[in-house]
PDB file of C-alpha atoms in Angstrom:
ATOM      1  CA  UNK U 156      31.358 343.144  33.623  1.00 87.00           C
ATOM      2  CA  UNK U 157      34.632 341.320  33.040  1.00 97.00           C
ATOM      3  CA  UNK U 158      38.105 342.814  32.717  1.00 98.00           C
ATOM      4  CA  UNK U 159      38.148 341.746  29.077  1.00 98.00           C
ATOM      5  CA  UNK U 160      34.941 343.705  28.371  1.00 98.00           C
ATOM      6  CA  UNK U 161      36.536 347.030  29.325  1.00 98.00           C
ATOM      7  CA  UNK U 162      38.280 347.768  26.012  1.00 98.00           C
ATOM      8  CA  UNK U 163      36.481 347.384  22.702  1.00 98.00           C
ATOM      9  CA  UNK U 164      37.763 344.197  21.052  1.00 98.00           C
ATOM     10  CA  UNK U 165      39.682 342.861  24.050  1.00 98.00           C
ATOM     11  CA  UNK U 166      37.120 340.086  24.484  1.00 98.00           C
ATOM     12  CA  UNK U 167      38.204 338.801  21.063  1.00 98.00           C
ATOM     13  CA  UNK U 168      41.749 338.340  22.389  1.00 98.00           C
ATOM     14  CA  UNK U 169      40.567 336.451  25.493  1.00 98.00           C
ATOM     15  CA  UNK U 170      38.198 333.493  25.515  1.00 97.00           C
ATOM     16  CA  UNK U 171      38.028 333.643  29.302  1.00 97.00           C
ATOM     17  CA  UNK U 172      38.509 336.520  31.717  1.00 98.00           C
ATOM     18  CA  UNK U 173      41.685 337.603  33.480  1.00 98.00           C
ATOM     19  CA  UNK U 174      41.509 335.626  36.755  1.00 97.00           C
ATOM     20  CA  UNK U 175      40.728 337.601  39.887  1.00 95.00           C
ATOM     21  CA  UNK U 176      43.611 338.106  42.363  1.00 96.00           C
ATOM     22  CA  UNK U 177      46.185 337.777  39.561  1.00 97.00           C
ATOM     23  CA  UNK U 178      49.333 339.879  39.240  1.00 97.00           C
ATOM     24  CA  UNK U 179      49.424 341.181  35.660  1.00 98.00           C
ATOM     25  CA  UNK U 180      52.488 342.852  34.153  1.00 97.00           C
ATOM     26  CA  UNK U 181      51.782 345.473  31.469  1.00 97.00           C
ATOM     27  CA  UNK U 182      55.056 346.013  29.641  1.00 96.00           C
ATOM     28  CA  UNK U 183      56.314 347.931  26.617  1.00 95.00           C
ATOM     29  CA  UNK U 184      58.398 350.815  25.312  1.00 93.00           C
ATOM     30  CA  UNK U 185      57.583 354.506  25.805  1.00 92.00           C
ATOM     31  CA  UNK U 186      54.484 355.643  23.947  1.00 93.00           C
ATOM     32  CA  UNK U 187      52.798 352.241  23.723  1.00 96.00           C
ATOM     33  CA  UNK U 188      49.744 353.237  25.842  1.00 97.00           C
ATOM     34  CA  UNK U 189      50.621 351.223  28.950  1.00 97.00           C
ATOM     35  CA  UNK U 190      49.067 353.716  31.359  1.00 97.00           C
ATOM     36  CA  UNK U 191      46.014 354.264  29.163  1.00 98.00           C
ATOM     37  CA  UNK U 192      45.447 350.537  28.736  1.00 98.00           C
ATOM     38  CA  UNK U 193      45.676 349.812  32.460  1.00 98.00           C
ATOM     39  CA  UNK U 194      43.653 352.835  33.513  1.00 98.00           C
ATOM     40  CA  UNK U 195      40.824 352.068  31.086  1.00 98.00           C
ATOM     41  CA  UNK U 196      40.647 348.422  32.152  1.00 98.00           C
ATOM     42  CA  UNK U 197      40.323 349.341  35.831  1.00 98.00           C
ATOM     43  CA  UNK U 198      38.091 352.394  35.429  1.00 98.00           C
ATOM     44  CA  UNK U 199      35.592 350.753  33.063  1.00 98.00           C
ATOM     45  CA  UNK U 200      35.540 347.550  35.116  1.00 98.00           C
ATOM     46  CA  UNK U 201      34.876 349.330  38.410  1.00 98.00           C
ATOM     47  CA  UNK U 202      32.252 351.633  36.901  1.00 97.00           C
ATOM     48  CA  UNK U 203      30.043 348.591  36.275  1.00 97.00           C
ATOM     49  CA  UNK U 204      30.755 346.845  39.581  1.00 97.00           C
ATOM     50  CA  UNK U 205      30.009 347.421  43.239  1.00 97.00           C
ATOM     51  CA  UNK U 206      33.769 347.437  43.807  1.00 98.00           C
ATOM     52  CA  UNK U 207      36.599 349.933  44.278  1.00 98.00           C
ATOM     53  CA  UNK U 208      40.222 350.204  43.233  1.00 98.00           C
ATOM     54  CA  UNK U 209      43.450 352.139  43.736  1.00 97.00           C
ATOM     55  CA  UNK U 210      45.718 353.543  41.023  1.00 97.00           C
ATOM     56  CA  UNK U 211      49.167 354.466  42.388  1.00 96.00           C
ATOM     57  CA  UNK U 212      51.166 356.830  40.167  1.00 95.00           C
ATOM     58  CA  UNK U 213      54.870 357.571  40.523  1.00 91.00           C
ATOM     59  CA  UNK U 214      55.201 358.963  36.992  1.00 86.00           C
ATOM     60  CA  UNK U 215      52.849 361.959  36.840  1.00 88.00           C
ATOM     61  CA  UNK U 216      50.776 364.109  39.129  1.00 89.00           C
ATOM     62  CA  UNK U 217      47.102 363.203  39.417  1.00 91.00           C
ATOM     63  CA  UNK U 218      46.129 366.257  37.374  1.00 93.00           C
ATOM     64  CA  UNK U 219      48.554 365.502  34.539  1.00 94.00           C
ATOM     65  CA  UNK U 220      47.561 361.846  34.517  1.00 95.00           C
ATOM     66  CA  UNK U 221      43.847 362.630  34.232  1.00 96.00           C
ATOM     67  CA  UNK U 222      44.541 365.202  31.515  1.00 96.00           C
ATOM     68  CA  UNK U 223      46.422 362.554  29.548  1.00 96.00           C
ATOM     69  CA  UNK U 224      43.598 360.029  29.998  1.00 97.00           C
ATOM     70  CA  UNK U 225      40.994 362.592  28.959  1.00 96.00           C
ATOM     71  CA  UNK U 226      42.926 363.323  25.748  1.00 96.00           C
ATOM     72  CA  UNK U 227      42.457 359.653  24.804  1.00 97.00           C
ATOM     73  CA  UNK U 228      38.744 359.597  25.599  1.00 97.00           C
ATOM     74  CA  UNK U 229      39.265 357.584  28.804  1.00 97.00           C
ATOM     75  CA  UNK U 230      37.083 358.660  31.715  1.00 94.00           C
ATOM     76  CA  UNK U 231      37.749 358.215  35.413  1.00 95.00           C
ATOM     77  CA  UNK U 232      35.365 356.114  37.444  1.00 97.00           C
ATOM     78  CA  UNK U 233      34.586 357.622  40.846  1.00 97.00           C
ATOM     79  CA  UNK U 234      35.283 354.153  42.227  1.00 98.00           C
ATOM     80  CA  UNK U 235      38.939 354.333  41.163  1.00 98.00           C
ATOM     81  CA  UNK U 236      41.014 356.354  43.631  1.00 97.00           C
ATOM     82  CA  UNK U 237      44.306 357.849  42.436  1.00 96.00           C
ATOM     83  CA  UNK U 238      47.155 357.842  44.964  1.00 93.00           C
ATOM     84  CA  UNK U 239      49.730 360.394  43.807  1.00 90.00           C
ATOM     85  CA  UNK U 240      53.260 359.510  44.948  1.00 85.00           C
ATOM     86  CA  UNK U 241      54.928 361.765  42.366  1.00 76.00           C
ATOM     87  CA  UNK U 242      55.153 364.782  44.696  1.00 64.00           C
ATOM     88  CA  UNK U 243      56.997 362.701  47.293  1.00 58.00           C
ATOM     89  CA  UNK U 244      59.703 361.157  45.093  1.00 58.00           C
ATOM     90  CA  UNK U 245      62.406 363.504  46.393  1.00 54.00           C
ATOM     91  CA  UNK U 246      61.307 362.980  50.004  1.00 57.00           C
ATOM     92  CA  UNK U 247      61.208 359.199  49.695  1.00 52.00           C
ATOM     93  CA  UNK U 248      64.661 359.160  48.132  1.00 53.00           C
ATOM     94  CA  UNK U 249      65.989 359.730  51.638  1.00 54.00           C
ATOM     95  CA  UNK U 250      64.151 356.626  52.855  1.00 52.00           C
ATOM     96  CA  UNK U 251      64.550 354.403  49.799  1.00 56.00           C
ATOM     97  CA  UNK U 252      65.014 351.221  51.839  1.00 59.00           C
ATOM     98  CA  UNK U 253      61.519 351.678  53.268  1.00 76.00           C
ATOM     99  CA  UNK U 254      59.665 352.731  50.108  1.00 83.00           C
ATOM    100  CA  UNK U 255      58.286 349.298  49.242  1.00 88.00           C
ATOM    101  CA  UNK U 256      56.997 348.977  52.811  1.00 88.00           C
ATOM    102  CA  UNK U 257      55.454 352.447  52.577  1.00 87.00           C
ATOM    103  CA  UNK U 258      53.768 351.524  49.293  1.00 91.00           C
ATOM    104  CA  UNK U 259      52.466 348.243  50.702  1.00 94.00           C
ATOM    105  CA  UNK U 260      51.128 349.989  53.803  1.00 92.00           C
ATOM    106  CA  UNK U 261      49.447 352.632  51.622  1.00 92.00           C
ATOM    107  CA  UNK U 262      47.634 349.954  49.629  1.00 95.00           C
ATOM    108  CA  UNK U 263      46.662 347.863  52.662  1.00 96.00           C
ATOM    109  CA  UNK U 264      45.394 350.954  54.496  1.00 95.00           C
ATOM    110  CA  UNK U 265      43.194 351.852  51.530  1.00 96.00           C
ATOM    111  CA  UNK U 266      41.857 348.296  51.495  1.00 97.00           C
ATOM    112  CA  UNK U 267      41.032 348.525  55.221  1.00 96.00           C
ATOM    113  CA  UNK U 268      39.213 351.832  54.750  1.00 96.00           C
ATOM    114  CA  UNK U 269      37.168 350.608  51.792  1.00 96.00           C
ATOM    115  CA  UNK U 270      36.687 347.051  53.003  1.00 97.00           C
ATOM    116  CA  UNK U 271      36.109 343.890  50.994  1.00 96.00           C
ATOM    117  CA  UNK U 272      34.772 345.900  48.052  1.00 97.00           C
ATOM    118  CA  UNK U 273      38.361 347.003  47.282  1.00 98.00           C
ATOM    119  CA  UNK U 274      39.421 344.492  44.615  1.00 98.00           C
ATOM    120  CA  UNK U 275      41.947 346.134  42.250  1.00 98.00           C
ATOM    121  CA  UNK U 276      45.224 348.032  42.359  1.00 98.00           C
ATOM    122  CA  UNK U 277      47.623 349.368  39.732  1.00 98.00           C
ATOM    123  CA  UNK U 278      51.197 350.626  40.166  1.00 97.00           C
ATOM    124  CA  UNK U 279      52.445 353.073  37.519  1.00 96.00           C
ATOM    125  CA  UNK U 280      55.263 352.418  37.143  1.00 94.00           C
ATOM    126  CA  UNK U 281      57.815 349.941  38.473  1.00 94.00           C
ATOM    127  CA  UNK U 282      60.606 351.811  36.675  1.00 91.00           C
ATOM    128  CA  UNK U 283      59.852 355.009  38.591  1.00 89.00           C
ATOM    129  CA  UNK U 284      59.564 353.007  41.808  1.00 89.00           C
ATOM    130  CA  UNK U 285      62.889 351.232  41.209  1.00 88.00           C
ATOM    131  CA  UNK U 286      64.626 354.566  40.563  1.00 84.00           C
ATOM    132  CA  UNK U 287      63.991 355.434  44.215  1.00 82.00           C
ATOM    133  CA  UNK U 288      65.303 352.166  45.613  1.00 84.00           C
ATOM    134  CA  UNK U 289      68.876 351.442  46.640  1.00 80.00           C
ATOM    135  CA  UNK U 290      68.509 347.668  46.818  1.00 83.00           C
ATOM    136  CA  UNK U 291      70.585 344.849  45.370  1.00 85.00           C
ATOM    137  CA  UNK U 292      68.749 342.894  42.618  1.00 83.00           C
ATOM    138  CA  UNK U 293      68.520 339.711  44.707  1.00 86.00           C
ATOM    139  CA  UNK U 294      67.051 341.563  47.679  1.00 89.00           C
ATOM    140  CA  UNK U 295      64.749 343.546  45.391  1.00 89.00           C
ATOM    141  CA  UNK U 296      63.281 340.331  44.028  1.00 89.00           C
ATOM    142  CA  UNK U 297      62.650 339.060  47.570  1.00 90.00           C
ATOM    143  CA  UNK U 298      61.005 342.345  48.573  1.00 91.00           C
ATOM    144  CA  UNK U 299      58.834 342.405  45.451  1.00 92.00           C
ATOM    145  CA  UNK U 300      57.804 338.784  45.997  1.00 93.00           C
ATOM    146  CA  UNK U 301      56.792 339.576  49.584  1.00 94.00           C
ATOM    147  CA  UNK U 302      54.747 342.615  48.559  1.00 95.00           C
ATOM    148  CA  UNK U 303      52.980 340.819  45.701  1.00 95.00           C
ATOM    149  CA  UNK U 304      52.171 337.830  47.908  1.00 95.00           C
ATOM    150  CA  UNK U 305      50.658 340.236  50.432  1.00 96.00           C
ATOM    151  CA  UNK U 306      48.458 341.763  47.716  1.00 97.00           C
ATOM    152  CA  UNK U 307      47.382 338.301  46.553  1.00 96.00           C
ATOM    153  CA  UNK U 308      46.403 337.349  50.115  1.00 96.00           C
ATOM    154  CA  UNK U 309      44.413 340.573  50.314  1.00 97.00           C
ATOM    155  CA  UNK U 310      42.545 339.274  47.226  1.00 97.00           C
ATOM    156  CA  UNK U 311      43.595 342.203  45.046  1.00 98.00           C
ATOM    157  CA  UNK U 312      43.927 341.948  41.282  1.00 98.00           C
ATOM    158  CA  UNK U 313      47.176 343.831  40.677  1.00 98.00           C
ATOM    159  CA  UNK U 314      48.391 345.502  37.477  1.00 98.00           C
ATOM    160  CA  UNK U 315      52.077 346.450  37.333  1.00 98.00           C
ATOM    161  CA  UNK U 316      53.272 348.813  34.596  1.00 97.00           C
ATOM    162  CA  UNK U 317      56.908 348.627  33.526  1.00 95.00           C
ATOM    163  CA  UNK U 318      58.648 350.385  30.638  1.00 91.00           C
ATOM    164  CA  UNK U 319      61.182 348.463  28.612  1.00 84.00           C
ATOM    165  CA  UNK U 320      64.352 350.387  27.877  1.00 68.00           C
ATOM    166  CA  UNK U 321      64.412 349.453  24.214  1.00 62.00           C
ATOM    167  CA  UNK U 322      61.780 349.750  21.533  1.00 54.00           C
ATOM    168  CA  UNK U 323      59.341 346.870  21.666  1.00 56.00           C
ATOM    169  CA  UNK U 324      58.901 344.633  18.675  1.00 63.00           C
ATOM    170  CA  UNK U 325      56.737 341.612  17.992  1.00 63.00           C
ATOM    171  CA  UNK U 326      59.749 339.315  17.722  1.00 59.00           C
ATOM    172  CA  UNK U 327      61.812 340.997  20.421  1.00 56.00           C
ATOM    173  CA  UNK U 328      60.110 340.826  23.834  1.00 55.00           C
ATOM    174  CA  UNK U 329      62.067 341.121  27.055  1.00 57.00           C
ATOM    175  CA  UNK U 330      61.020 340.898  30.671  1.00 65.00           C
ATOM    176  CA  UNK U 331      63.213 340.770  33.754  1.00 73.00           C
ATOM    177  CA  UNK U 332      62.505 339.280  37.143  1.00 76.00           C
ATOM    178  CA  UNK U 333      58.984 340.730  37.066  1.00 83.00           C
ATOM    179  CA  UNK U 334      57.967 338.156  34.464  1.00 84.00           C
ATOM    180  CA  UNK U 335      58.694 335.356  36.916  1.00 84.00           C
ATOM    181  CA  UNK U 336      56.690 337.006  39.669  1.00 90.00           C
ATOM    182  CA  UNK U 337      53.628 337.805  37.541  1.00 95.00           C
ATOM    183  CA  UNK U 338      50.705 335.545  36.689  1.00 96.00           C
ATOM    184  CA  UNK U 339      50.178 337.327  33.400  1.00 97.00           C
ATOM    185  CA  UNK U 340      52.128 339.462  30.922  1.00 96.00           C
ATOM    186  CA  UNK U 341      50.430 341.834  28.487  1.00 97.00           C
ATOM    187  CA  UNK U 342      52.951 343.228  26.028  1.00 96.00           C
ATOM    188  CA  UNK U 343      52.300 346.552  24.298  1.00 97.00           C
ATOM    189  CA  UNK U 344      54.596 347.650  21.502  1.00 95.00           C
ATOM    190  CA  UNK U 345      55.208 349.314  18.163  1.00 93.00           C
ATOM    191  CA  UNK U 346      55.378 347.412  14.896  1.00 90.00           C
ATOM    192  CA  UNK U 347      57.302 349.260  12.206  1.00 87.00           C
ATOM    193  CA  UNK U 348      56.859 348.485   8.508  1.00 84.00           C
ATOM    194  CA  UNK U 349      58.435 351.007   6.193  1.00 85.00           C
ATOM    195  CA  UNK U 350      57.158 354.419   7.248  1.00 87.00           C
ATOM    196  CA  UNK U 351      54.089 352.966   8.959  1.00 88.00           C
ATOM    197  CA  UNK U 352      53.995 352.352  12.713  1.00 89.00           C
ATOM    198  CA  UNK U 353      51.186 350.474  14.454  1.00 93.00           C
ATOM    199  CA  UNK U 354      50.741 350.038  18.169  1.00 96.00           C
ATOM    200  CA  UNK U 355      49.904 346.490  19.135  1.00 97.00           C
ATOM    201  CA  UNK U 356      49.078 344.391  22.164  1.00 97.00           C
ATOM    202  CA  UNK U 357      49.858 340.728  22.759  1.00 96.00           C
ATOM    203  CA  UNK U 358      49.166 338.463  25.708  1.00 97.00           C
ATOM    204  CA  UNK U 359      52.410 336.620  26.375  1.00 95.00           C
ATOM    205  CA  UNK U 360      51.007 334.621  29.263  1.00 95.00           C
ATOM    206  CA  UNK U 361      47.967 334.562  31.510  1.00 97.00           C
ATOM    207  CA  UNK U 362      47.696 331.718  33.954  1.00 96.00           C
ATOM    208  CA  UNK U 363      44.316 329.981  34.137  1.00 96.00           C
ATOM    209  CA  UNK U 364      42.996 331.914  31.124  1.00 97.00           C
ATOM    210  CA  UNK U 365      42.440 330.999  27.489  1.00 97.00           C
ATOM    211  CA  UNK U 366      43.721 333.655  25.082  1.00 98.00           C
ATOM    212  CA  UNK U 367      45.281 334.393  21.732  1.00 97.00           C
ATOM    213  CA  UNK U 368      49.062 334.808  21.626  1.00 95.00           C
ATOM    214  CA  UNK U 369      49.029 336.719  18.356  1.00 95.00           C
ATOM    215  CA  UNK U 370      49.531 340.499  18.174  1.00 96.00           C
ATOM    216  CA  UNK U 371      46.433 342.699  17.867  1.00 97.00           C
ATOM    217  CA  UNK U 372      46.394 346.343  16.783  1.00 97.00           C
ATOM    218  CA  UNK U 373      45.824 348.801  19.642  1.00 98.00           C
ATOM    219  CA  UNK U 374      44.568 352.253  18.737  1.00 97.00           C
ATOM    220  CA  UNK U 375      42.952 355.355  20.273  1.00 97.00           C
ATOM    221  CA  UNK U 376      39.346 356.093  19.321  1.00 94.00           C
ATOM    222  CA  UNK U 377      36.913 358.792  20.418  1.00 92.00           C
ATOM    223  CA  UNK U 378      35.736 356.545  23.240  1.00 92.00           C
ATOM    224  CA  UNK U 379      39.082 355.343  24.524  1.00 97.00           C
ATOM    225  CA  UNK U 380      41.281 352.488  23.385  1.00 98.00           C
ATOM    226  CA  UNK U 381      40.263 349.852  20.865  1.00 98.00           C
ATOM    227  CA  UNK U 382      41.750 346.460  19.937  1.00 98.00           C
ATOM    228  CA  UNK U 383      41.255 344.775  16.581  1.00 97.00           C
ATOM    229  CA  UNK U 384      42.829 342.105  14.436  1.00 95.00           C
ATOM    230  CA  UNK U 385      45.502 343.397  12.072  1.00 85.00           C
ATOM    231  CA  UNK U 386      47.782 342.067   9.389  1.00 82.00           C
ATOM    232  CA  UNK U 387      51.380 342.113  10.587  1.00 75.00           C
TER     233      UNK U 387
END
């Protein structure tokens, strides 16, 4: 099982797999299936491997998140543990300077408990995480770089979800400092033509991987998400 075999049609976008130990940014506007895309990739990958992963959610409770995934036909692998930080957002607001350290320790502790079979982690989302931090942009970039380097050295493939403030469009991508820190960027968006709106995905960069840079339609089927070539 490869990461690109986890969503129907994704292996048509990639000629080679997403490299292990990469930091991959999944970006897009609200409603573009960022959480569903990331969750399905990790859950389907781990279900076919003797490996384990951690999905950290700041956005929703574990119950609400799973309900949302179930509505899209995405099932949870028992090998993917969900760490629910949403109930602690008010508490952590009082210790915002330490939150990145707390998050890093949470991930590293899980890796120690599981051992070398822990290979993947997702953070959903950076926007919710940033809302709890009282850090200057320059210092935030340093702190993020330190945390991501730690995860790389722990040999974790890391998916970071971030919501763009404006509506995504094929010709209008934007990524802040996270784009410089990530090895790969998968852009999810909405393409509007008249009264018709299509969700799409596009790989903007993926170091050490061969892939298409064109947009592909992303849709919800009975068995989860599906990617196929469309006419934009």
